Amino acid sequence: MKIFVVLPAYNEAENIAPIFEGLRRIARDTYNLELAVVLVDDGSTDDTVEVASRSGNGLALEILRNESNLGLAATFIRGLEHATRSAGEDDIVVCMDADNTHVPGSVLSMMRNIAEGRDVVIASRYQPGSVTRGVPPVRRVLSRGMSLLFRTAFPIPGVRDYSCGYRAYRASILKQLFDREGDVLLASDGFSCMVRILLKLHKQGAICGEVPMVLRYDEKAGASKMAVGRTVVRTLAVLLSERFSA
Ligand SMILES: Nc1nc2c(ncn2[C@@H]2O[C@H](COP(=O)(O)OP(=O)(O)OP(=O)(O)O)[C@@H](O)[C@H]2O)c(=O)[nH]1
Ligand SMILES: [Mg+2]
């Protein structure tokens, strides 16, 4: 079984090396864990690609480059599709942010949950044992509000965190999704694509679940790049469009 780790990256030169070190550590300490990393550079204007090439030793690293900044959705979907096409039916595709706020060690607990029968496992901010460090109070309230809204509108057994990008997917379930949806997935933009993919996988019959996450926002180098207002509006738009779509 092989794990493909997809990292969508936009100006993350300061955050890449510690993530790679964390991934090397879990690969080294976990018997028989084959790891491949797919970094998708989204038209970064800093040294993200140079730093990644320099610090990717021992990680079967593949770097894909968007000519210009296309945004998270296009970057995430490109990486997800690329990894899904390279993966075997029994492999696992993990997506995590490239800003060093997601701890690589959670890959192990997500992997175990897939081995126990789940198809999608989310590293969640809202499970017993979840810890969040350094996230501004306004963002915490907004994310919590989004979580409650989606849990009410689209209840998915075992899921509380609909917008977190740190997830593990059974490759076979993603192959079905891309075969069926193809570019439709690109319809959603920005951070709302995370929610849309989860809702489509749930509709497809995927068994979902969560593991408690330690979110280290205090470890992130550089300022937030998220346009909060726009993200809230777009995510609500997904809620409405999915609510009324077949
Ligand atoms: N903001 C932003 N992130 C992008 C883009 N393309 C790829 N990404 C990557 O998408 C991931 C999530 O973006 P973040 O900006 O960390 O989003 P967030 O965690 O919700 O918000 P902050 O951490 O507060 O900025 C990171 O790995 C980014 O590098 C883009 O166009 N804009
Ligand atoms: Mg982030």
PDB file of N, CA, C and O in Angstrom, residues 1-5 33-37 91-94 107 111:
ATOM      1  N   MET A   1       0.841  -1.195   0.000  1.00  0.00           N
ATOM      2  CA  MET A   1       0.000   0.000   0.000  1.00  0.00           C
ATOM      3  C   MET A   1       0.878   1.248   0.000  1.00  0.00           C
ATOM      4  O   MET A   1       1.854   1.336   0.722  1.00  0.00           O
ATOM      5  N   LYS A   2       0.570   2.182  -0.846  1.00  0.00           N
ATOM      6  CA  LYS A   2       1.374   3.404  -0.983  1.00  0.00           C
ATOM      7  C   LYS A   2       0.531   4.615  -0.593  1.00  0.00           C
ATOM      8  O   LYS A   2      -0.686   4.627  -0.824  1.00  0.00           O
ATOM      9  N   ILE A   3       1.172   5.616   0.011  1.00  0.00           N
ATOM     10  CA  ILE A   3       0.474   6.851   0.369  1.00  0.00           C
ATOM     11  C   ILE A   3       0.957   7.972  -0.525  1.00  0.00           C
ATOM     12  O   ILE A   3       2.161   8.206  -0.625  1.00  0.00           O
ATOM     13  N   PHE A   4       0.029   8.636  -1.205  1.00  0.00           N
ATOM     14  CA  PHE A   4       0.364   9.805  -2.008  1.00  0.00           C
ATOM     15  C   PHE A   4      -0.052  11.033  -1.203  1.00  0.00           C
ATOM     16  O   PHE A   4      -1.227  11.159  -0.848  1.00  0.00           O
ATOM     17  N   VAL A   5       0.891  11.928  -0.920  1.00  0.00           N
ATOM     18  CA  VAL A   5       0.571  13.146  -0.167  1.00  0.00           C
ATOM     19  C   VAL A   5       0.549  14.318  -1.137  1.00  0.00           C
ATOM     20  O   VAL A   5       1.564  14.613  -1.779  1.00  0.00           O
ATOM     21  N   LEU A  33       6.120   1.700   5.091  1.00  0.00           N
ATOM     22  CA  LEU A  33       5.264   2.771   4.571  1.00  0.00           C
ATOM     23  C   LEU A  33       5.921   3.393   3.346  1.00  0.00           C
ATOM     24  O   LEU A  33       6.989   3.985   3.438  1.00  0.00           O
ATOM     25  N   GLU A  34       5.287   3.202   2.190  1.00  0.00           N
ATOM     26  CA  GLU A  34       5.802   3.799   0.948  1.00  0.00           C
ATOM     27  C   GLU A  34       5.090   5.131   0.738  1.00  0.00           C
ATOM     28  O   GLU A  34       3.861   5.179   0.693  1.00  0.00           O
ATOM     29  N   LEU A  35       5.870   6.211   0.659  1.00  0.00           N
ATOM     30  CA  LEU A  35       5.298   7.553   0.606  1.00  0.00           C
ATOM     31  C   LEU A  35       5.748   8.244  -0.673  1.00  0.00           C
ATOM     32  O   LEU A  35       6.903   8.133  -1.071  1.00  0.00           O
ATOM     33  N   ALA A  36       4.821   8.921  -1.349  1.00  0.00           N
ATOM     34  CA  ALA A  36       5.181   9.746  -2.505  1.00  0.00           C
ATOM     35  C   ALA A  36       4.530  11.103  -2.301  1.00  0.00           C
ATOM     36  O   ALA A  36       3.406  11.178  -1.806  1.00  0.00           O
ATOM     37  N   VAL A  37       5.240  12.173  -2.629  1.00  0.00           N
ATOM     38  CA  VAL A  37       4.716  13.520  -2.413  1.00  0.00           C
ATOM     39  C   VAL A  37       4.494  14.203  -3.757  1.00  0.00           C
ATOM     40  O   VAL A  37       5.374  14.166  -4.626  1.00  0.00           O
ATOM     41  N   ASP A  91      -4.323   1.971  -2.748  1.00  0.00           N
ATOM     42  CA  ASP A  91      -3.478   3.036  -2.190  1.00  0.00           C
ATOM     43  C   ASP A  91      -4.343   4.111  -1.525  1.00  0.00           C
ATOM     44  O   ASP A  91      -5.572   4.096  -1.643  1.00  0.00           O
ATOM     45  N   ILE A  92      -3.656   5.048  -0.849  1.00  0.00           N
ATOM     46  CA  ILE A  92      -4.343   6.129  -0.144  1.00  0.00           C
ATOM     47  C   ILE A  92      -3.815   7.468  -0.643  1.00  0.00           C
ATOM     48  O   ILE A  92      -2.599   7.611  -0.859  1.00  0.00           O
ATOM     49  N   VAL A  93      -4.715   8.416  -0.847  1.00  0.00           N
ATOM     50  CA  VAL A  93      -4.315   9.764  -1.245  1.00  0.00           C
ATOM     51  C   VAL A  93      -4.636  10.711  -0.092  1.00  0.00           C
ATOM     52  O   VAL A  93      -5.772  10.747   0.381  1.00  0.00           O
ATOM     53  N   VAL A  94      -3.603  11.402   0.384  1.00  0.00           N
ATOM     54  CA  VAL A  94      -3.773  12.349   1.492  1.00  0.00           C
ATOM     55  C   VAL A  94      -3.580  13.764   0.952  1.00  0.00           C
ATOM     56  O   VAL A  94      -2.693  14.000   0.132  1.00  0.00           O
ATOM     57  N   VAL A 107      -1.326  11.533   9.514  1.00  0.00           N
ATOM     58  CA  VAL A 107      -1.460  10.592   8.385  1.00  0.00           C
ATOM     59  C   VAL A 107      -1.594   9.165   8.914  1.00  0.00           C
ATOM     60  O   VAL A 107      -2.376   8.366   8.402  1.00  0.00           O
ATOM     61  N   MET A 111      -4.647   6.765   8.160  1.00  0.00           N
ATOM     62  CA  MET A 111      -4.363   5.514   7.437  1.00  0.00           C
ATOM     63  C   MET A 111      -5.035   4.324   8.139  1.00  0.00           C
ATOM     64  O   MET A 111      -5.663   3.481   7.511  1.00  0.00           O
TER      65      MET A 111
END
